Tab-separated table of C-alpha atoms in Angstrom:
chain	number	residue	atom	x	y	z
L	1	UNK	CA	18.969	5.353	0.700
L	2	UNK	CA	19.854	7.073	-2.550
L	3	UNK	CA	20.384	10.352	-0.702
L	4	UNK	CA	22.626	8.588	1.836
L	5	UNK	CA	24.648	7.062	-0.991
L	6	UNK	CA	25.214	10.464	-2.564
L	7	UNK	CA	25.968	12.201	0.723
L	8	UNK	CA	28.572	9.570	1.573
L	9	UNK	CA	30.153	10.202	-1.805
L	10	UNK	CA	30.018	13.982	-1.334
L	11	UNK	CA	31.292	14.054	2.245
L	12	UNK	CA	33.824	11.384	1.331
L	13	UNK	CA	35.123	13.819	-1.271
L	14	UNK	CA	35.420	16.628	1.275
L	15	UNK	CA	37.043	14.209	3.755
L	16	UNK	CA	39.571	13.302	1.046
L	17	UNK	CA	40.489	16.996	0.873
L	18	UNK	CA	41.387	16.926	4.577
L	19	UNK	CA	43.464	13.767	4.091
L	20	UNK	CA	45.236	15.279	1.095
L	21	UNK	CA	46.026	18.478	2.981
L	22	UNK	CA	47.269	16.560	6.023
L	23	UNK	CA	49.743	14.636	3.840
L	24	UNK	CA	51.818	17.818	3.629
L	25	UNK	CA	53.566	16.697	6.843
L	26	UNK	CA	55.572	14.220	4.765
L	27	UNK	CA	56.974	16.980	2.566
L	28	UNK	CA	57.278	20.141	4.692
L	29	UNK	CA	58.446	20.840	8.231
L	30	UNK	CA	56.309	23.895	8.847
L	31	UNK	CA	53.893	26.266	7.150
L	32	UNK	CA	54.912	29.823	6.371
L	33	UNK	CA	52.719	32.240	8.348
L	34	UNK	CA	51.666	34.079	5.187
L	35	UNK	CA	50.687	30.823	3.489
L	36	UNK	CA	48.806	29.789	6.629
L	37	UNK	CA	46.801	33.025	6.545
L	38	UNK	CA	46.130	32.490	2.829
L	39	UNK	CA	44.791	28.996	3.573
L	40	UNK	CA	42.485	30.232	6.316
L	41	UNK	CA	41.254	33.208	4.284
L	42	UNK	CA	40.578	30.958	1.290
L	43	UNK	CA	38.628	28.497	3.467
L	44	UNK	CA	36.563	31.367	4.884
L	45	UNK	CA	35.705	32.632	1.389
L	46	UNK	CA	34.585	29.211	0.167
L	47	UNK	CA	32.459	28.653	3.260
L	48	UNK	CA	30.842	32.098	3.043
L	49	UNK	CA	29.887	31.639	-0.614
L	50	UNK	CA	28.569	28.152	0.133
L	51	UNK	CA	26.496	29.511	3.021
L	52	UNK	CA	24.847	32.125	0.808
L	53	UNK	CA	24.423	30.434	-2.570
L	54	UNK	CA	24.070	26.768	-1.588
L	55	UNK	CA	22.149	27.120	1.682
L	56	UNK	CA	20.453	30.465	2.405
L	57	UNK	CA	19.130	31.182	-1.093
L	58	UNK	CA	17.725	27.625	-1.571
L	59	UNK	CA	16.106	27.912	1.884
L	60	UNK	CA	14.373	31.119	0.800
L	61	UNK	CA	13.331	29.627	-2.539
L	62	UNK	CA	11.747	26.543	-0.951
L	63	UNK	CA	9.760	28.643	1.525
L	64	UNK	CA	8.601	31.054	-1.169
L	65	UNK	CA	7.597	28.175	-3.459
L	66	UNK	CA	5.507	26.702	-0.634
L	67	UNK	CA	3.795	30.056	-0.085
L	68	UNK	CA	5.456	30.621	3.286
L	69	UNK	CA	7.310	33.634	4.640
L	70	UNK	CA	10.947	33.063	3.628
L	71	UNK	CA	12.307	35.177	6.479
L	72	UNK	CA	11.060	32.898	9.253
L	73	UNK	CA	13.054	29.716	8.413
L	74	UNK	CA	16.113	31.695	7.310
L	75	UNK	CA	16.359	33.893	10.396
L	76	UNK	CA	15.396	31.076	12.772
L	77	UNK	CA	17.875	28.653	11.220
L	78	UNK	CA	20.719	31.177	11.192
L	79	UNK	CA	20.198	32.002	14.864
L	80	UNK	CA	19.921	28.351	15.935
L	81	UNK	CA	22.933	27.350	13.832
L	82	UNK	CA	25.050	30.078	15.390
L	83	UNK	CA	23.890	29.151	18.900
L	84	UNK	CA	24.645	25.480	18.203
L	85	UNK	CA	28.258	26.256	17.303
L	86	UNK	CA	28.528	28.652	20.240
L	87	UNK	CA	27.412	25.818	22.515
L	88	UNK	CA	29.952	23.395	21.014
L	89	UNK	CA	32.632	26.087	21.209
L	90	UNK	CA	31.992	26.441	24.943
L	91	UNK	CA	31.942	22.743	25.862
L	92	UNK	CA	34.441	21.078	23.485
L	93	UNK	CA	38.062	21.619	24.566
L	94	UNK	CA	40.096	22.937	21.632
L	95	UNK	CA	43.024	25.148	20.718
L	96	UNK	CA	43.012	27.501	17.757
L	97	UNK	CA	46.043	27.643	15.483
L	98	UNK	CA	48.571	30.222	16.691
L	99	UNK	CA	47.035	30.484	20.180
L	100	UNK	CA	48.372	29.109	23.448
L	101	UNK	CA	45.193	29.372	25.522
L	102	UNK	CA	42.751	26.464	25.089
L	103	UNK	CA	39.000	27.110	24.901
L	104	UNK	CA	36.065	25.034	26.090
L	105	UNK	CA	35.966	22.950	29.248
L	106	UNK	CA	39.269	22.393	31.049
L	107	UNK	CA	41.091	19.228	30.084
L	108	UNK	CA	44.477	17.543	30.292
L	109	UNK	CA	44.499	16.608	26.622
L	110	UNK	CA	47.735	17.256	24.770
L	111	UNK	CA	48.139	20.282	22.507
L	112	UNK	CA	48.045	18.105	19.375
L	113	UNK	CA	44.575	16.758	20.222
L	114	UNK	CA	43.298	20.223	21.109
L	115	UNK	CA	44.426	21.546	17.711
L	116	UNK	CA	42.641	18.698	15.938
L	117	UNK	CA	39.458	19.258	17.958
L	118	UNK	CA	39.436	22.913	16.849
L	119	UNK	CA	39.251	21.868	13.185
L	120	UNK	CA	36.869	19.007	13.953
L	121	UNK	CA	34.532	21.556	15.515
L	122	UNK	CA	34.006	23.498	12.297
L	123	UNK	CA	33.965	20.398	10.098
L	124	UNK	CA	30.632	19.549	11.735
L	125	UNK	CA	28.618	22.287	9.930
L	126	UNK	CA	30.431	21.472	6.691
L	127	UNK	CA	29.195	17.878	6.883
L	128	UNK	CA	25.702	19.128	7.713
L	129	UNK	CA	25.789	21.526	4.761
L	130	UNK	CA	26.730	18.801	2.279
L	131	UNK	CA	24.183	16.419	3.803
L	132	UNK	CA	21.276	18.852	3.662
L	133	UNK	CA	22.188	19.824	0.074
L	134	UNK	CA	21.956	16.225	-1.120
L	135	UNK	CA	18.725	15.794	0.835
L	136	UNK	CA	17.361	18.860	-0.953
L	137	UNK	CA	18.433	17.572	-4.356
L	138	UNK	CA	16.929	14.128	-3.835
L	139	UNK	CA	13.651	15.156	-2.155
L	140	UNK	CA	12.514	18.416	-3.764
L	141	UNK	CA	14.542	18.981	-6.898
L	142	UNK	CA	14.957	22.654	-5.971
L	143	UNK	CA	18.658	22.184	-6.621
L	144	UNK	CA	20.326	19.623	-8.852
L	145	UNK	CA	22.662	16.848	-7.782
L	146	UNK	CA	25.354	18.695	-9.723
L	147	UNK	CA	24.812	21.730	-7.492
L	148	UNK	CA	25.079	19.542	-4.380
L	149	UNK	CA	28.309	18.105	-5.726
L	150	UNK	CA	29.517	21.661	-6.386
L	151	UNK	CA	29.182	22.303	-2.662
L	152	UNK	CA	31.011	19.048	-1.887
L	153	UNK	CA	33.817	20.018	-4.272
L	154	UNK	CA	34.028	23.450	-2.648
L	155	UNK	CA	34.302	21.853	0.798
L	156	UNK	CA	36.981	19.518	-0.563
L	157	UNK	CA	39.003	22.433	-1.948
L	158	UNK	CA	38.877	24.409	1.275
L	159	UNK	CA	39.691	21.285	3.327
L	160	UNK	CA	43.024	20.843	1.530
L	161	UNK	CA	44.686	24.008	2.911
L	162	UNK	CA	42.735	23.560	6.144
L	163	UNK	CA	44.116	20.043	6.609
L	164	UNK	CA	47.617	21.362	6.035
L	165	UNK	CA	47.053	24.227	8.461
L	166	UNK	CA	46.225	21.831	11.296
L	167	UNK	CA	48.511	18.858	10.493
L	168	UNK	CA	51.743	20.882	10.465
L	169	UNK	CA	51.204	22.480	13.920
L	170	UNK	CA	50.349	18.992	15.217
L	171	UNK	CA	53.609	17.745	13.723
L	172	UNK	CA	55.498	20.496	15.554
L	173	UNK	CA	53.833	19.400	18.793
L	174	UNK	CA	54.239	15.627	18.382
L	175	UNK	CA	57.452	15.445	16.288
L	176	UNK	CA	55.814	12.487	14.550
L	177	UNK	CA	54.853	12.584	10.853
L	178	UNK	CA	52.552	9.554	10.833
L	179	UNK	CA	50.701	10.588	13.989
L	180	UNK	CA	50.212	14.157	12.780
L	181	UNK	CA	48.955	12.875	9.409
L	182	UNK	CA	46.443	10.531	11.072
L	183	UNK	CA	45.256	13.140	13.562
L	184	UNK	CA	44.928	15.798	10.857
L	185	UNK	CA	43.021	13.409	8.608
L	186	UNK	CA	40.676	12.268	11.368
L	187	UNK	CA	39.604	15.870	11.995
L	188	UNK	CA	37.497	15.506	8.850
L	189	UNK	CA	35.773	12.219	9.748
L	190	UNK	CA	32.872	14.096	11.358
L	191	UNK	CA	31.789	15.348	7.928
L	192	UNK	CA	30.451	11.976	6.661
L	193	UNK	CA	28.973	11.272	10.105
L	194	UNK	CA	27.033	14.530	10.385
L	195	UNK	CA	26.187	14.465	6.688
L	196	UNK	CA	24.379	11.126	7.072
L	197	UNK	CA	22.704	12.223	10.331
L	198	UNK	CA	21.363	15.336	8.600
L	199	UNK	CA	19.980	13.351	5.662
L	200	UNK	CA	18.221	10.920	8.012
L	201	UNK	CA	16.671	13.721	10.101
L	202	UNK	CA	15.504	15.627	7.016
L	203	UNK	CA	14.006	12.393	5.673
L	204	UNK	CA	11.846	12.138	8.789
L	205	UNK	CA	10.802	15.812	8.998
L	206	UNK	CA	11.066	17.062	5.414
L	207	UNK	CA	8.989	20.171	6.176
L	208	UNK	CA	11.908	21.471	8.221
L	209	UNK	CA	14.281	21.365	5.235
L	210	UNK	CA	14.461	25.198	4.860
L	211	UNK	CA	15.337	25.439	8.562
L	212	UNK	CA	18.096	22.842	8.225
L	213	UNK	CA	19.574	24.687	5.250
L	214	UNK	CA	19.796	27.981	7.108
L	215	UNK	CA	20.875	26.169	10.298
L	216	UNK	CA	23.927	24.773	8.480
L	217	UNK	CA	24.594	28.248	7.055
L	218	UNK	CA	24.402	29.851	10.502
L	219	UNK	CA	26.810	27.281	11.927
L	220	UNK	CA	29.316	27.874	9.122
L	221	UNK	CA	29.063	31.662	9.379
L	222	UNK	CA	29.805	31.384	13.102
L	223	UNK	CA	33.004	29.457	12.308
L	224	UNK	CA	33.995	31.979	9.643
L	225	UNK	CA	33.607	35.032	11.881
L	226	UNK	CA	34.759	33.495	15.152
L	227	UNK	CA	37.780	31.591	13.880
L	228	UNK	CA	38.817	31.727	10.239
L	229	UNK	CA	38.753	35.481	9.600
L	230	UNK	CA	40.574	36.445	12.841
L	231	UNK	CA	43.236	33.783	12.193
L	232	UNK	CA	43.759	35.016	8.625
L	233	UNK	CA	44.907	38.407	9.989
L	234	UNK	CA	48.492	38.758	11.254
L	235	UNK	CA	49.537	40.033	14.668
L	236	UNK	CA	49.965	43.578	13.334
L	237	UNK	CA	46.378	43.662	12.091
L	238	UNK	CA	47.420	43.414	8.431
L	239	UNK	CA	44.443	41.844	6.679
L	240	UNK	CA	45.495	42.189	3.017
L	241	UNK	CA	46.586	38.579	2.482
L	242	UNK	CA	43.583	37.173	4.302
L	243	UNK	CA	41.111	39.423	2.462
L	244	UNK	CA	42.532	38.615	-0.980
L	245	UNK	CA	42.483	34.883	-0.192
L	246	UNK	CA	38.914	35.222	1.093
L	247	UNK	CA	37.826	36.835	-2.176
L	248	UNK	CA	39.564	34.141	-4.241
L	249	UNK	CA	37.837	31.392	-2.267
L	250	UNK	CA	34.478	33.162	-2.546
L	251	UNK	CA	34.822	33.599	-6.323
L	252	UNK	CA	35.907	29.987	-6.893
L	253	UNK	CA	32.909	28.684	-4.928
L	254	UNK	CA	30.625	31.052	-6.852
L	255	UNK	CA	32.007	29.778	-10.174
L	256	UNK	CA	31.497	26.161	-9.075
L	257	UNK	CA	27.929	26.878	-8.020
L	258	UNK	CA	27.056	28.604	-11.312
L	259	UNK	CA	28.897	26.099	-13.529
L	260	UNK	CA	27.428	22.992	-11.875
L	261	UNK	CA	24.169	24.445	-10.507
């Protein structure tokens, strides 16, 4: 129960970042393409650093401490996490920002809902990542609660520009500020849901904790490579803005992890 309490607080923090970012619809009509690419690159950098320092390395440390081969849970989890997101990517109808061709199963859903589903899709591994981090902190002590909160803060920071990046295109599609704010905000509600689910599952099968850590990392890396990095590059293939933003996000997450971990 203590782990659930903390994970609700942590994922609630990251959800607040989505809500805060979505509120931009009340102040701006649209998002400059360069700023949009900066937001996506920054989010990718934060998620990549979180995957490595908050998930993969702790997974290796736990396995090594238990006298097991660290490669097995890391490689297995990464593969399964990537396949999980690939599966969701194929079945959930969604529309990436800046694209006109929906992905997933065919549907008659409006463009605004498809845009929200695209962000909802990669908020799932973020919720899992925060959940498994708090489970790790409460059950094994291999990382501190401060380190788990560092991950939650990182997810919150990257959700702010991410929330803005989805809410403004929804506003353009719906022409309604309140609806676009609500839809943009609700794209982050899966984080507390999947965070709690992850904590409950880990509580039942604690021996699989290293696998869950790398699973969440694999799912996030899939999102980074499949969606965030390509969308942070402009139509002419110019990647400078996206790369710089990626590095800034990566460094900020690294600083948070060191300062609080």
